[in-house]
Structures are given as structure tokens and as C-alpha cells.
Amino acid sequence: MAIHDMATEEAKITTILSCFPHDPSLESLVYIPRFRQRLSILSQWSITPGSRVLDIGCGQGDSSLALALELGPTCHVTGIDTAPPDYGTPINISQSQEKILQSSLGNRLAFHNEVDAATFFKRLQGGSSNKGARFDAATACHSLFYFPSHASVASLFHELAAAGIKKVYVAEYDHKHTLPSSFAMMTAQTPHVLAAKAQALYYAYKAEADVFKEKKQQQQDHVSAKTGHEELPLNIRAAPDVESITRAAAEAGYKVARQGKFTPAEDYLEGHFETRYVRGERFEARVRETGLDKEKEDEILGVVGEVRRAYEVMEGNKVDKVRCMDVWWGEFEI
């Protein structure tokens, strides 16, 4: 990257950080790499400046904020998420979004929580059958991994198509490890691939478990999130691969207009954090306590074992941090 481009990127990240509530002590470890990743994705998408964008699965607002900065003063970004406002720790979704809306970029943004795309479109005023026409595009930036099922991903594309949204931009992990520099580097991505697989299996089988146990676990998660007594788990769920995403889009009438892949920067540690959670005692305990069939429990724990072994191989190659798997991005259009 040229010196001028690096200076421009750093200026953008400084602006974003000034608008986003965070612990300054974690800037170098978490927030700067995270926003640099978002900006890398947006540079690939190349959405037209000034666009009106619906940001799917916006969470605390990091992707929405990056969009608002990159698309300029005449844009408007509406972020939606199914999570409740008090989800997240130590700063919850509501607190984060409120800070963003009060920031210098706040007038370019709006947020709606506890709502999926179908419900959001139903709530839009006017009663038009083409309610999505007020949006030039929809985006899903590292959010489809956290959808509850592959069916819900397919449903999203159908809702967007029915609403008349002509362009959809997606960026998601590719389930692949392709770092070419050395075998050691390739093995550094493997634990992330397997950690995503373990979590996806867990949530798929968990959905089939007893309803009472499901509610009890959700209550425990909620208490942990509010008290902060435990580290809030990362919540990969469906973890659809590229083929699943493109198939779901095609079934809703979308075709791939452009697509590409890239390997996240070395300091982007989301894969490291996710792997640490899966190979730790808490995830294994959760699997055992959910009440799954023994065969399903063993399958998940078998993958956990693979994660741990892959991590040991990585360390044996003198690599101390898990690298994120590759990221695939696509532009879909009706």
C-alpha cells in the first residue's frame, strides 16, 4: 500500500474510532484491525457514494459506521439486527448505537434492533409493494455466519428480492486456508476453519434439542452478558459457505455480478479469538450440558479435538496466533 493510501486509511480509522464507543486499551489489538478489515471489504464492494444502504446484521454498528464514512455525506445507512438492545458486554448494542448516532457521522445512520428483514419491511410506512425501493443496496458484512440456519439465509435473499432491492453485497469467511507463503502459515488458518465448523454443528444440533433446555441456556447466556462474570461467547451459528450463499441468492433471483477473495491482515485476530473459545473448557462444557444425542455430542467434540490438534500443529510451526480464513466477497444483482 502506498504511503498516501496508508495515511488516508489511518485518517479514516481515526475518524471511525472517534465515533465508536470502545476501550482505548484494545485499539491496537481489536478495533483498528477490525475497522481496517471493514474498509478492505468496502473497497472491494465499491458501492456508489451517496447510496441508501440497508446493513443486515449490523450488531453494535461497526460495519454501518464504516459504510457511512465511505459513502459520504449524502448517503444514508440503515442498520438492522435481530439481537435485543441489551445484548453485548461491556458495552451493549443500544449503548454503542446511541454513541454512534450522537457522533459526527450520526446523521447518516439509523438503527433498528430485534428485527429481521421480513419484519423490518412490514414495518416500513407507505404500504408500497416495493418498499425496498428506498434502498439502493443491502449489505451483509460478516453477518451471515451468525444467522440461525441456512434456511434463514435463504429467506433473507427472498425478502430482499420481494422488497425490490436490486443489489446485495456480501462478505463472509470462505471456509478455506490458502495462505501461500509457507506450510506454517497455511496451518495457522486451519484452526479457524475448524472452530467455525464446531460452532455451526453445535447450533444446528442445539436447535433440535429440547425446548426447555434451549430456553434455559438462553437465560444463562443473558445473565452472563448482563453481569459480565463470564466472557461472552462468540456466536457463530449457520456459518454458510460460499456455495450455500450463492445458491440461496440464485434461488431468490440474484446473480453474481462481481466477486473476489482476499486474506485478512495478520493483525486481524477474530479467528484467533473464535478458536480460543472453541478449544477452551467453556465450549466443551456447553456441548456436554445441552442434552444432545450422544452421537451428535461426540461429533461436535470430535471437531473440537481437531481444533486443538490443529492449534498444536500451528504452534509447532512456531506461529503464535491463528490467522483468519480467507474472505469471499460478492456483489449480487437481480
mmCIF file with all atom_site columns, N, CA, C and O in Angstrom, residues 43-68:
data_model
loop_
_atom_site.group_PDB
_atom_site.id
_atom_site.type_symbol
_atom_site.label_atom_id
_atom_site.label_alt_id
_atom_site.label_comp_id
_atom_site.label_asym_id
_atom_site.label_entity_id
_atom_site.label_seq_id
_atom_site.pdbx_PDB_ins_code
_atom_site.Cartn_x
_atom_site.Cartn_y
_atom_site.Cartn_z
_atom_site.occupancy
_atom_site.B_iso_or_equiv
_atom_site.pdbx_formal_charge
_atom_site.auth_seq_id
_atom_site.auth_comp_id
_atom_site.auth_asym_id
_atom_site.auth_atom_id
_atom_site.pdbx_PDB_model_num
ATOM 1   N N  . SER A 1 43 ? -13.772 -1.425 0.048  1.00 0.00 ? 43 SER A N  1
ATOM 2   C CA . SER A 1 43 ? -13.004 -1.065 -1.143 1.00 0.00 ? 43 SER A CA 1
ATOM 3   C C  . SER A 1 43 ? -13.236 -2.071 -2.271 1.00 0.00 ? 43 SER A C  1
ATOM 4   O O  . SER A 1 43 ? -13.199 -1.708 -3.452 1.00 0.00 ? 43 SER A O  1
ATOM 5   N N  . GLN A 1 44 ? -13.495 -3.331 -1.916 1.00 0.00 ? 44 GLN A N  1
ATOM 6   C CA . GLN A 1 44 ? -13.800 -4.351 -2.917 1.00 0.00 ? 44 GLN A CA 1
ATOM 7   C C  . GLN A 1 44 ? -15.228 -4.200 -3.451 1.00 0.00 ? 44 GLN A C  1
ATOM 8   O O  . GLN A 1 44 ? -15.475 -4.349 -4.649 1.00 0.00 ? 44 GLN A O  1
ATOM 9   N N  . TRP A 1 45 ? -16.160 -3.913 -2.550 1.00 0.00 ? 45 TRP A N  1
ATOM 10  C CA . TRP A 1 45 ? -17.548 -3.757 -2.966 1.00 0.00 ? 45 TRP A CA 1
ATOM 11  C C  . TRP A 1 45 ? -17.736 -2.589 -3.929 1.00 0.00 ? 45 TRP A C  1
ATOM 12  O O  . TRP A 1 45 ? -18.507 -2.669 -4.876 1.00 0.00 ? 45 TRP A O  1
ATOM 13  N N  . SER A 1 46 ? -17.095 -1.460 -3.625 1.00 0.00 ? 46 SER A N  1
ATOM 14  C CA . SER A 1 46 ? -17.192 -0.251 -4.472 1.00 0.00 ? 46 SER A CA 1
ATOM 15  C C  . SER A 1 46 ? -18.637 0.204  -4.656 1.00 0.00 ? 46 SER A C  1
ATOM 16  O O  . SER A 1 46 ? -19.102 0.449  -5.779 1.00 0.00 ? 46 SER A O  1
ATOM 17  N N  . ILE A 1 47 ? -19.351 0.333  -3.551 1.00 0.00 ? 47 ILE A N  1
ATOM 18  C CA . ILE A 1 47 ? -20.728 0.842  -3.599 1.00 0.00 ? 47 ILE A CA 1
ATOM 19  C C  . ILE A 1 47 ? -20.699 2.321  -3.976 1.00 0.00 ? 47 ILE A C  1
ATOM 20  O O  . ILE A 1 47 ? -19.828 3.072  -3.530 1.00 0.00 ? 47 ILE A O  1
ATOM 21  N N  . THR A 1 48 ? -21.638 2.748  -4.779 1.00 0.00 ? 48 THR A N  1
ATOM 22  C CA . THR A 1 48 ? -21.686 4.127  -5.255 1.00 0.00 ? 48 THR A CA 1
ATOM 23  C C  . THR A 1 48 ? -21.839 5.102  -4.090 1.00 0.00 ? 48 THR A C  1
ATOM 24  O O  . THR A 1 48 ? -22.742 4.935  -3.260 1.00 0.00 ? 48 THR A O  1
ATOM 25  N N  . PRO A 1 49 ? -20.985 6.122  -4.008 1.00 0.00 ? 49 PRO A N  1
ATOM 26  C CA . PRO A 1 49 ? -21.142 7.131  -2.952 1.00 0.00 ? 49 PRO A CA 1
ATOM 27  C C  . PRO A 1 49 ? -22.528 7.768  -2.985 1.00 0.00 ? 49 PRO A C  1
ATOM 28  O O  . PRO A 1 49 ? -23.119 7.947  -4.056 1.00 0.00 ? 49 PRO A O  1
ATOM 29  N N  . GLY A 1 50 ? -23.038 8.079  -1.801 1.00 0.00 ? 50 GLY A N  1
ATOM 30  C CA . GLY A 1 50 ? -24.364 8.675  -1.713 1.00 0.00 ? 50 GLY A CA 1
ATOM 31  C C  . GLY A 1 50 ? -25.497 7.668  -1.694 1.00 0.00 ? 50 GLY A C  1
ATOM 32  O O  . GLY A 1 50 ? -26.668 8.057  -1.647 1.00 0.00 ? 50 GLY A O  1
ATOM 33  N N  . SER A 1 51 ? -25.165 6.388  -1.717 1.00 0.00 ? 51 SER A N  1
ATOM 34  C CA . SER A 1 51 ? -26.200 5.350  -1.765 1.00 0.00 ? 51 SER A CA 1
ATOM 35  C C  . SER A 1 51 ? -26.992 5.275  -0.460 1.00 0.00 ? 51 SER A C  1
ATOM 36  O O  . SER A 1 51 ? -26.499 5.624  0.618  1.00 0.00 ? 51 SER A O  1
ATOM 37  N N  . ARG A 1 52 ? -28.199 4.770  -0.578 1.00 0.00 ? 52 ARG A N  1
ATOM 38  C CA . ARG A 1 52 ? -29.033 4.444  0.586  1.00 0.00 ? 52 ARG A CA 1
ATOM 39  C C  . ARG A 1 52 ? -28.916 2.934  0.793  1.00 0.00 ? 52 ARG A C  1
ATOM 40  O O  . ARG A 1 52 ? -29.317 2.160  -0.064 1.00 0.00 ? 52 ARG A O  1
ATOM 41  N N  . VAL A 1 53 ? -28.380 2.550  1.938  1.00 0.00 ? 53 VAL A N  1
ATOM 42  C CA . VAL A 1 53 ? -27.992 1.155  2.150  1.00 0.00 ? 53 VAL A CA 1
ATOM 43  C C  . VAL A 1 53 ? -28.690 0.576  3.375  1.00 0.00 ? 53 VAL A C  1
ATOM 44  O O  . VAL A 1 53 ? -28.794 1.233  4.412  1.00 0.00 ? 53 VAL A O  1
ATOM 45  N N  . LEU A 1 54 ? -29.149 -0.662 3.238  1.00 0.00 ? 54 LEU A N  1
ATOM 46  C CA . LEU A 1 54 ? -29.682 -1.429 4.362  1.00 0.00 ? 54 LEU A CA 1
ATOM 47  C C  . LEU A 1 54 ? -28.601 -2.396 4.799  1.00 0.00 ? 54 LEU A C  1
ATOM 48  O O  . LEU A 1 54 ? -28.217 -3.293 4.050  1.00 0.00 ? 54 LEU A O  1
ATOM 49  N N  . ASP A 1 55 ? -28.088 -2.235 6.023  1.00 0.00 ? 55 ASP A N  1
ATOM 50  C CA . ASP A 1 55 ? -26.996 -3.058 6.530  1.00 0.00 ? 55 ASP A CA 1
ATOM 51  C C  . ASP A 1 55 ? -27.566 -4.171 7.402  1.00 0.00 ? 55 ASP A C  1
ATOM 52  O O  . ASP A 1 55 ? -28.058 -3.922 8.510  1.00 0.00 ? 55 ASP A O  1
ATOM 53  N N  . ILE A 1 56 ? -27.495 -5.402 6.905  1.00 0.00 ? 56 ILE A N  1
ATOM 54  C CA . ILE A 1 56 ? -28.101 -6.558 7.571  1.00 0.00 ? 56 ILE A CA 1
ATOM 55  C C  . ILE A 1 56 ? -27.167 -7.102 8.654  1.00 0.00 ? 56 ILE A C  1
ATOM 56  O O  . ILE A 1 56 ? -25.995 -7.365 8.408  1.00 0.00 ? 56 ILE A O  1
ATOM 57  N N  . GLY A 1 57 ? -27.699 -7.290 9.865  1.00 0.00 ? 57 GLY A N  1
ATOM 58  C CA . GLY A 1 57 ? -26.897 -7.821 10.958 1.00 0.00 ? 57 GLY A CA 1
ATOM 59  C C  . GLY A 1 57 ? -25.848 -6.835 11.419 1.00 0.00 ? 57 GLY A C  1
ATOM 60  O O  . GLY A 1 57 ? -24.672 -7.171 11.575 1.00 0.00 ? 57 GLY A O  1
ATOM 61  N N  . CYS A 1 58 ? -26.276 -5.610 11.674 1.00 0.00 ? 58 CYS A N  1
ATOM 62  C CA . CYS A 1 58 ? -25.342 -4.512 11.962 1.00 0.00 ? 58 CYS A CA 1
ATOM 63  C C  . CYS A 1 58 ? -24.684 -4.617 13.333 1.00 0.00 ? 58 CYS A C  1
ATOM 64  O O  . CYS A 1 58 ? -23.642 -4.012 13.571 1.00 0.00 ? 58 CYS A O  1
ATOM 65  N N  . GLY A 1 59 ? -25.293 -5.368 14.278 1.00 0.00 ? 59 GLY A N  1
ATOM 66  C CA . GLY A 1 59 ? -24.713 -5.501 15.604 1.00 0.00 ? 59 GLY A CA 1
ATOM 67  C C  . GLY A 1 59 ? -24.526 -4.169 16.291 1.00 0.00 ? 59 GLY A C  1
ATOM 68  O O  . GLY A 1 59 ? -25.432 -3.332 16.325 1.00 0.00 ? 59 GLY A O  1
ATOM 69  N N  . GLN A 1 60 ? -23.331 -3.944 16.807 1.00 0.00 ? 60 GLN A N  1
ATOM 70  C CA . GLN A 1 60 ? -23.046 -2.694 17.512 1.00 0.00 ? 60 GLN A CA 1
ATOM 71  C C  . GLN A 1 60 ? -22.827 -1.519 16.572 1.00 0.00 ? 60 GLN A C  1
ATOM 72  O O  . GLN A 1 60 ? -22.669 -0.396 17.026 1.00 0.00 ? 60 GLN A O  1
ATOM 73  N N  . GLY A 1 61 ? -22.819 -1.787 15.278 1.00 0.00 ? 61 GLY A N  1
ATOM 74  C CA . GLY A 1 61 ? -22.790 -0.688 14.310 1.00 0.00 ? 61 GLY A CA 1
ATOM 75  C C  . GLY A 1 61 ? -21.461 -0.463 13.624 1.00 0.00 ? 61 GLY A C  1
ATOM 76  O O  . GLY A 1 61 ? -21.294 0.544  12.927 1.00 0.00 ? 61 GLY A O  1
ATOM 77  N N  . ASP A 1 62 ? -20.504 -1.394 13.769 1.00 0.00 ? 62 ASP A N  1
ATOM 78  C CA . ASP A 1 62 ? -19.192 -1.134 13.178 1.00 0.00 ? 62 ASP A CA 1
ATOM 79  C C  . ASP A 1 62 ? -19.225 -1.101 11.651 1.00 0.00 ? 62 ASP A C  1
ATOM 80  O O  . ASP A 1 62 ? -18.642 -0.209 11.028 1.00 0.00 ? 62 ASP A O  1
ATOM 81  N N  . SER A 1 63 ? -19.924 -2.051 11.031 1.00 0.00 ? 63 SER A N  1
ATOM 82  C CA . SER A 1 63 ? -19.989 -2.049 9.569  1.00 0.00 ? 63 SER A CA 1
ATOM 83  C C  . SER A 1 63 ? -20.817 -0.861 9.057  1.00 0.00 ? 63 SER A C  1
ATOM 84  O O  . SER A 1 63 ? -20.476 -0.233 8.049  1.00 0.00 ? 63 SER A O  1
ATOM 85  N N  . SER A 1 64 ? -21.886 -0.534 9.766  1.00 0.00 ? 64 SER A N  1
ATOM 86  C CA . SER A 1 64 ? -22.729 0.603  9.371  1.00 0.00 ? 64 SER A CA 1
ATOM 87  C C  . SER A 1 64 ? -21.937 1.900  9.426  1.00 0.00 ? 64 SER A C  1
ATOM 88  O O  . SER A 1 64 ? -22.058 2.766  8.553  1.00 0.00 ? 64 SER A O  1
ATOM 89  N N  . LEU A 1 65 ? -21.122 2.030  10.462 1.00 0.00 ? 65 LEU A N  1
ATOM 90  C CA . LEU A 1 65 ? -20.312 3.235  10.630 1.00 0.00 ? 65 LEU A CA 1
ATOM 91  C C  . LEU A 1 65 ? -19.285 3.360  9.510  1.00 0.00 ? 65 LEU A C  1
ATOM 92  O O  . LEU A 1 65 ? -19.079 4.452  8.948  1.00 0.00 ? 65 LEU A O  1
ATOM 93  N N  . ALA A 1 66 ? -18.639 2.255  9.168  1.00 0.00 ? 66 ALA A N  1
ATOM 94  C CA . ALA A 1 66 ? -17.672 2.276  8.069  1.00 0.00 ? 66 ALA A CA 1
ATOM 95  C C  . ALA A 1 66 ? -18.357 2.637  6.750  1.00 0.00 ? 66 ALA A C  1
ATOM 96  O O  . ALA A 1 66 ? -17.814 3.410  5.946  1.00 0.00 ? 66 ALA A O  1
ATOM 97  N N  . LEU A 1 67 ? -19.541 2.101  6.530  1.00 0.00 ? 67 LEU A N  1
ATOM 98  C CA . LEU A 1 67 ? -20.303 2.453  5.328  1.00 0.00 ? 67 LEU A CA 1
ATOM 99  C C  . LEU A 1 67 ? -20.629 3.944  5.292  1.00 0.00 ? 67 LEU A C  1
ATOM 100 O O  . LEU A 1 67 ? -20.489 4.604  4.262  1.00 0.00 ? 67 LEU A O  1
ATOM 101 N N  . ALA A 1 68 ? -21.078 4.475  6.424  1.00 0.00 ? 68 ALA A N  1
ATOM 102 C CA . ALA A 1 68 ? -21.456 5.882  6.493  1.00 0.00 ? 68 ALA A CA 1
ATOM 103 C C  . ALA A 1 68 ? -20.273 6.783  6.159  1.00 0.00 ? 68 ALA A C  1
ATOM 104 O O  . ALA A 1 68 ? -20.431 7.815  5.490  1.00 0.00 ? 68 ALA A O  1
#
